[in-house]
Tab-separated table of C-alpha atoms in Angstrom:
chain	number	residue	atom	x	y	z
Z	25	MET	CA	0.000	0.000	0.000
Z	26	GLY	CA	1.408	3.429	-0.962
Z	27	VAL	CA	2.003	6.138	1.640
Z	28	ARG	CA	-0.896	8.288	0.464
Z	29	ALA	CA	-3.279	5.338	0.198
Z	30	ARG	CA	-2.279	4.185	3.661
Z	31	PHE	CA	-2.837	7.702	5.052
Z	32	ILE	CA	-6.318	7.761	3.570
Z	33	GLY	CA	-6.995	4.311	4.983
Z	34	LEU	CA	-5.884	5.274	8.479
Z	35	ALA	CA	-7.842	8.521	8.356
Z	36	GLY	CA	-10.948	6.645	7.262
Z	37	LEU	CA	-10.515	4.112	10.012
Z	38	THR	CA	-10.121	6.907	12.551
Z	39	ALA	CA	-13.513	8.208	11.457
Z	40	LEU	CA	-14.969	4.729	11.605
Z	41	LEU	CA	-13.610	4.019	15.083
Z	42	GLY	CA	-14.407	7.438	16.514
Z	43	GLY	CA	-17.044	6.300	18.973
Z	44	CYS	CA	-15.556	2.906	19.752
Z	45	ALA	CA	-11.940	2.948	20.820
Z	46	GLY	CA	-8.859	5.042	21.318
Z	47	THR	CA	-5.531	4.203	19.744
Z	48	SER	CA	-4.550	2.067	22.728
Z	49	GLY	CA	-7.700	-0.016	22.373
Z	50	PRO	CA	-10.418	-0.759	24.900
Z	51	ALA	CA	-9.670	-2.668	28.024
Z	52	ALA	CA	-10.603	-6.316	28.206
Z	53	LEU	CA	-14.041	-6.122	29.787
Z	54	PRO	CA	-15.991	-8.715	31.725
Z	55	MET	CA	-19.064	-9.966	29.937
Z	56	ALA	CA	-22.537	-9.975	31.421
Z	57	ALA	CA	-22.778	-12.047	34.581
Z	58	PRO	CA	-24.984	-15.105	34.055
Z	59	GLY	CA	-28.316	-14.888	35.824
Z	60	PRO	CA	-32.021	-15.565	35.403
Z	61	ASP	CA	-34.200	-13.531	33.056
Z	62	LYS	CA	-31.297	-11.579	31.535
Z	63	GLY	CA	-31.398	-13.099	28.083
Z	64	TYR	CA	-33.806	-14.663	25.620
Z	65	LEU	CA	-32.971	-18.338	25.994
Z	66	PRO	CA	-33.489	-20.586	29.008
Z	67	GLU	CA	-30.311	-21.874	30.604
Z	68	ALA	CA	-31.099	-25.446	29.616
Z	69	ARG	CA	-31.217	-24.447	25.923
Z	70	LEU	CA	-27.926	-22.584	26.195
Z	71	PHE	CA	-26.305	-25.545	27.895
Z	72	ARG	CA	-27.476	-27.909	25.140
Z	73	LEU	CA	-25.883	-25.655	22.536
Z	74	ALA	CA	-22.681	-25.383	24.558
Z	75	ASP	CA	-22.454	-29.091	25.305
Z	76	ALA	CA	-22.531	-29.909	21.583
Z	77	VAL	CA	-19.202	-28.085	21.101
Z	78	PRO	CA	-16.115	-30.337	20.967
Z	79	PRO	CA	-13.140	-29.878	23.316
Z	80	PRO	CA	-10.216	-27.620	22.350
Z	81	PRO	CA	-7.340	-28.946	20.248
Z	82	THR	CA	-4.950	-31.232	22.076
Z	83	PRO	CA	-1.658	-29.447	22.829
Z	84	GLY	CA	0.926	-30.444	20.246
Z	85	SER	CA	-1.677	-31.789	17.793
Z	86	ALA	CA	-1.595	-30.790	14.133
Z	87	LEU	CA	-4.499	-28.400	14.686
Z	88	ASP	CA	-2.845	-26.835	17.730
Z	89	LEU	CA	0.435	-26.349	15.864
Z	90	ASP	CA	-1.388	-24.835	12.880
Z	91	ASP	CA	-3.181	-22.425	15.222
Z	92	ARG	CA	0.136	-21.334	16.692
Z	93	ALA	CA	1.758	-20.850	13.292
Z	94	ARG	CA	-1.118	-18.721	12.069
Z	95	SER	CA	-1.140	-16.656	15.230
Z	96	ASP	CA	2.577	-15.996	14.820
Z	97	ALA	CA	1.947	-14.881	11.228
Z	98	TYR	CA	-0.598	-12.308	12.433
Z	99	ARG	CA	2.102	-10.445	14.368
Z	100	VAL	CA	2.985	-8.483	11.214
Z	101	LEU	CA	-0.453	-6.823	11.361
Z	102	ALA	CA	0.460	-4.905	14.537
Z	103	GLY	CA	-0.128	-1.184	14.069
Z	104	GLY	CA	-1.728	-1.574	10.638
Z	105	ASP	CA	-5.251	-0.933	9.425
Z	106	ARG	CA	-6.609	-4.408	10.276
Z	107	TRP	CA	-5.063	-4.067	13.733
Z	108	LEU	CA	-6.760	-0.704	14.269
Z	109	LEU	CA	-10.107	-2.140	13.227
Z	110	ALA	CA	-9.559	-5.004	15.667
Z	111	THR	CA	-9.110	-2.502	18.516
Z	112	ALA	CA	-12.652	-1.305	17.851
Z	113	HIS	CA	-14.060	-4.811	17.494
Z	114	ALA	CA	-12.708	-5.619	20.957
Z	115	GLU	CA	-15.560	-3.501	22.322
Z	116	VAL	CA	-18.710	-5.622	22.459
Z	117	ARG	CA	-20.866	-3.657	24.881
Z	118	PRO	CA	-24.168	-3.051	23.056
Z	119	GLU	CA	-24.218	0.736	22.980
Z	120	LEU	CA	-20.833	0.772	21.243
Z	121	ALA	CA	-20.949	-2.559	19.425
Z	122	ARG	CA	-23.978	-1.452	17.409
Z	123	GLN	CA	-21.587	0.932	15.607
Z	124	HIS	CA	-19.672	-2.034	14.177
Z	125	PHE	CA	-22.729	-2.538	11.955
Z	126	ASP	CA	-22.862	1.025	10.564
Z	127	CYS	CA	-21.386	0.141	7.201
Z	128	ALA	CA	-23.167	-3.201	6.906
Z	129	LEU	CA	-26.559	-1.531	7.356
Z	130	GLY	CA	-25.743	1.776	5.647
Z	131	VAL	CA	-26.439	3.963	8.708
Z	132	ARG	CA	-24.582	5.852	11.429
Z	133	PHE	CA	-25.531	4.816	14.970
Z	134	GLN	CA	-23.191	7.190	16.809
Z	135	GLY	CA	-25.196	9.941	18.495
Z	136	GLN	CA	-28.529	8.231	17.813
Z	137	VAL	CA	-30.831	7.036	20.598
Z	138	THR	CA	-31.765	3.353	20.271
Z	139	PRO	CA	-32.678	2.076	23.753
Z	140	ARG	CA	-34.704	-0.895	22.522
Z	141	LEU	CA	-31.963	-2.050	20.143
Z	142	SER	CA	-29.370	-1.684	22.897
Z	143	ALA	CA	-31.553	-3.664	25.310
Z	144	LEU	CA	-32.011	-6.375	22.664
Z	145	LEU	CA	-28.255	-6.619	22.119
Z	146	ALA	CA	-27.660	-6.750	25.883
Z	147	LYS	CA	-29.834	-9.866	26.073
Z	148	VAL	CA	-27.983	-11.380	23.137
Z	149	LEU	CA	-24.640	-10.649	24.796
Z	150	HIS	CA	-25.798	-12.403	27.959
Z	151	ASP	CA	-26.918	-15.553	26.150
Z	152	ALA	CA	-23.881	-15.808	23.871
Z	153	ASP	CA	-21.400	-15.199	26.666
Z	154	HIS	CA	-23.179	-17.597	29.019
Z	155	ALA	CA	-22.863	-20.399	26.434
Z	156	ALA	CA	-19.184	-19.652	25.754
Z	157	GLU	CA	-18.300	-19.516	29.443
Z	158	ARG	CA	-19.831	-22.944	30.045
Z	159	ILE	CA	-17.440	-24.385	27.466
Z	160	LYS	CA	-14.452	-22.525	28.917
Z	161	ALA	CA	-15.212	-24.029	32.316
Z	162	ARG	CA	-14.754	-27.558	30.898
Z	163	ALA	CA	-11.151	-27.180	29.745
Z	164	HIS	CA	-8.602	-24.371	29.833
Z	165	ARG	CA	-6.719	-23.442	26.679
Z	166	PRO	CA	-4.188	-20.604	27.154
Z	167	ARG	CA	-4.459	-17.498	24.998
Z	168	PRO	CA	-1.703	-16.495	22.546
Z	169	VAL	CA	-0.842	-13.611	24.882
Z	170	ALA	CA	-0.444	-16.104	27.733
Z	171	ASP	CA	1.652	-18.541	25.731
Z	172	ASP	CA	3.887	-15.561	24.884
Z	173	PRO	CA	3.836	-13.092	27.818
Z	174	GLU	CA	5.804	-10.576	25.722
Z	175	ARG	CA	3.193	-10.425	22.996
Z	176	VAL	CA	1.420	-7.077	22.772
Z	177	PRO	CA	-2.332	-7.380	22.101
Z	178	CYS	CA	-4.331	-4.658	20.388
Z	179	GLN	CA	-6.242	-3.907	23.578
Z	180	ARG	CA	-5.389	-3.231	27.196
Z	181	VAL	CA	-5.275	-6.479	29.138
Z	182	THR	CA	-4.252	-7.179	32.723
Z	183	PRO	CA	-1.855	-9.972	33.719
Z	184	ALA	CA	-4.871	-11.856	35.089
Z	185	GLY	CA	-6.724	-11.296	31.828
Z	186	ARG	CA	-3.899	-12.917	29.887
Z	187	GLN	CA	-4.436	-16.092	31.886
Z	188	THR	CA	-8.170	-16.441	31.176
Z	189	GLY	CA	-9.403	-19.153	28.830
Z	190	SER	CA	-9.048	-18.852	25.073
Z	191	TYR	CA	-11.432	-21.591	23.878
Z	192	PRO	CA	-13.880	-20.707	22.549
Z	193	SER	CA	-13.620	-16.977	21.922
Z	194	GLY	CA	-16.415	-15.326	23.872
Z	195	SER	CA	-16.174	-12.157	21.805
Z	196	ALA	CA	-16.393	-14.171	18.580
Z	197	THR	CA	-19.466	-15.901	19.985
Z	198	VAL	CA	-21.050	-12.566	20.870
Z	199	GLY	CA	-20.115	-10.977	17.535
Z	200	ALA	CA	-21.611	-13.807	15.503
Z	201	ALA	CA	-24.776	-13.770	17.621
Z	202	TYR	CA	-25.018	-10.022	17.085
Z	203	GLY	CA	-24.669	-10.645	13.353
Z	204	GLU	CA	-27.574	-13.081	13.379
Z	205	VAL	CA	-29.930	-10.770	15.239
Z	206	MET	CA	-28.901	-7.695	13.222
Z	207	ALA	CA	-29.666	-9.728	10.106
Z	208	ALA	CA	-33.170	-10.222	11.521
Z	209	VAL	CA	-33.485	-6.532	12.370
Z	210	ASP	CA	-32.510	-5.563	8.803
Z	211	PRO	CA	-33.200	-8.504	6.451
Z	212	GLY	CA	-32.247	-6.383	3.445
Z	213	HIS	CA	-28.659	-6.321	4.718
Z	214	ALA	CA	-28.590	-9.761	6.324
Z	215	ALA	CA	-25.487	-11.045	4.533
Z	216	GLN	CA	-23.530	-7.886	5.376
Z	217	ALA	CA	-24.598	-8.024	9.031
Z	218	ARG	CA	-23.526	-11.647	9.359
Z	219	GLU	CA	-20.175	-10.914	7.745
Z	220	ILE	CA	-19.408	-8.133	10.227
Z	221	GLY	CA	-20.433	-10.456	13.034
Z	222	ARG	CA	-17.860	-12.929	11.686
Z	223	GLN	CA	-15.183	-10.267	11.338
Z	224	ILE	CA	-15.583	-9.284	14.993
Z	225	GLY	CA	-14.431	-12.823	15.725
Z	226	VAL	CA	-11.568	-12.707	13.222
Z	227	SER	CA	-10.360	-9.566	14.978
Z	228	ARG	CA	-9.754	-11.576	18.135
Z	229	ALA	CA	-7.108	-13.631	16.321
Z	230	VAL	CA	-5.617	-10.448	14.853
Z	231	CYS	CA	-5.369	-9.098	18.404
Z	232	GLY	CA	-3.471	-12.136	19.664
Z	233	MET	CA	-6.223	-12.794	22.174
Z	234	HIS	CA	-7.380	-16.056	20.583
Z	235	TYR	CA	-6.227	-18.745	18.185
Z	236	ASP	CA	-8.035	-19.385	14.904
Z	237	THR	CA	-9.818	-22.491	16.186
Z	238	ASP	CA	-11.077	-20.574	19.228
Z	239	VAL	CA	-12.532	-17.981	16.874
Z	240	ARG	CA	-14.036	-20.466	14.410
Z	241	VAL	CA	-15.763	-22.430	17.157
Z	242	GLY	CA	-16.948	-19.198	18.776
Z	243	ILE	CA	-18.458	-18.024	15.492
Z	244	ASP	CA	-20.273	-21.335	14.983
Z	245	LEU	CA	-21.607	-21.222	18.548
Z	246	GLY	CA	-22.654	-17.577	18.199
Z	247	ARG	CA	-24.561	-18.298	15.023
Z	248	ALA	CA	-26.378	-21.161	16.719
Z	249	VAL	CA	-27.236	-19.001	19.741
Z	250	GLY	CA	-28.327	-16.133	17.494
Z	251	ALA	CA	-30.536	-18.368	15.378
Z	252	ALA	CA	-32.190	-19.775	18.511
Z	253	ILE	CA	-32.789	-16.250	19.804
Z	254	VAL	CA	-34.357	-15.094	16.531
Z	255	ALA	CA	-36.713	-18.102	16.643
Z	256	SER	CA	-37.775	-17.429	20.243
Z	257	PRO	CA	-41.218	-15.867	20.934
Z	258	ALA	CA	-39.707	-13.404	23.417
Z	259	PHE	CA	-37.609	-11.865	20.651
Z	260	ARG	CA	-40.521	-10.816	18.434
Z	261	ASP	CA	-41.775	-7.738	20.296
Z	262	ASP	CA	-38.230	-6.499	20.812
Z	263	LEU	CA	-37.536	-7.059	17.113
Z	264	ARG	CA	-40.383	-4.788	16.030
Z	265	ALA	CA	-39.235	-2.033	18.384
Z	266	ALA	CA	-35.618	-2.335	17.219
Z	267	GLN	CA	-36.718	-2.172	13.585
Z	268	ALA	CA	-38.631	1.039	14.295
Z	269	GLU	CA	-35.514	2.557	15.874
Z	270	LEU	CA	-33.388	1.494	12.914
Z	271	ALA	CA	-35.877	3.117	10.538
Z	272	ALA	CA	-35.571	6.364	12.504
Z	273	VAL	CA	-31.774	6.196	12.373
Z	274	ARG	CA	-31.867	5.525	8.634
Z	275	ALA	CA	-34.261	8.447	8.123
Z	276	THR	CA	-31.532	10.857	9.301
Z	277	GLY	CA	-29.638	10.060	6.108
Z	278	LEU	CA	-26.346	9.882	8.014
Z	279	THR	CA	-23.734	7.281	7.092
Z	280	ASN	CA	-20.310	6.493	8.469
Z	281	PRO	CA	-17.482	8.272	6.582
Z	282	GLY	CA	-15.107	5.416	7.379
Z	283	CYS	CA	-16.954	2.762	5.383
Z	284	ILE	CA	-14.682	2.895	2.325
Z	285	ALA	CA	-11.683	2.374	4.591
Z	286	GLU	CA	-13.431	-0.480	6.398
Z	287	ALA	CA	-14.222	-2.251	3.140
Z	288	ALA	CA	-10.638	-1.867	1.920
Z	289	THR	CA	-9.269	-3.128	5.231
Z	290	LEU	CA	-11.524	-6.181	5.355
Z	291	ALA	CA	-10.589	-7.024	1.760
Z	292	LEU	CA	-6.937	-7.472	2.762
Z	293	PRO	CA	-6.010	-11.152	3.072
Z	294	LEU	CA	-4.719	-12.296	6.432
Z	295	PRO	CA	-1.055	-13.387	6.387
Z	296	ALA	CA	-0.442	-17.094	6.027
Z	297	PRO	CA	2.104	-18.968	8.126
Z	298	THR	CA	5.559	-19.527	6.638
Z	299	PRO	CA	5.954	-23.133	5.435
Z	300	PRO	CA	8.590	-25.150	7.293
Z	301	ALA	CA	12.030	-25.226	5.697
Z	302	GLY	CA	12.227	-27.938	3.062
Z	303	ALA	CA	8.440	-28.232	2.768
């Protein structure tokens, strides 16, 4: 990428990230605490979804080694456009996470009042995180930033945070679930909403907070949780209210000036691991 093109890309991403994160990235935040009546799905349904997920890769297995090689390859992204976008995607609290979907839906959420949409996303966050945490409690897989204590993630993380479980990625689970419900809120942009939900998960690998398998499994789980939420009777009234708020936001005619930069950034291929010598 040329110097001028890169400057334009960074400036566009700054506009895109304006309401989400500073250059140092958001802190690693605790998810919603599990509890009754906080989400859409009963605990038993969430546990069935979680219990269908396989265990993490065995240390030293081919899949584990491939995860590590890919994570090492992502180090070259540090400080670049995809890295900056990942700092924003690290923020999954509903009031800010809704802005990740600006470009997918063709709107600008920053500065707009959407209490029903935010409440809907808060319930989704609870359910998705609750399912992911049940899996993490079964077996502990260290994060890339724990396996390499010197590795710098694209968000602020405490020493204790480095030691928390990596499998599956809770943020990838939440992002994919958000993508499913935003696809229901705006069916005309369903594919775009789901893709951003997926990219929120990919960003966790870019950040060095999760391995690729952690992200992939989190995305699959999030999609399953999101689909179950969309099919639940309790979601329907909230859906209508969220759609009315989206229509009001769209009626302002505002769009996010960083969308061209986001599209260019997401079009960049992720670096592949270097083949072993002699391969």
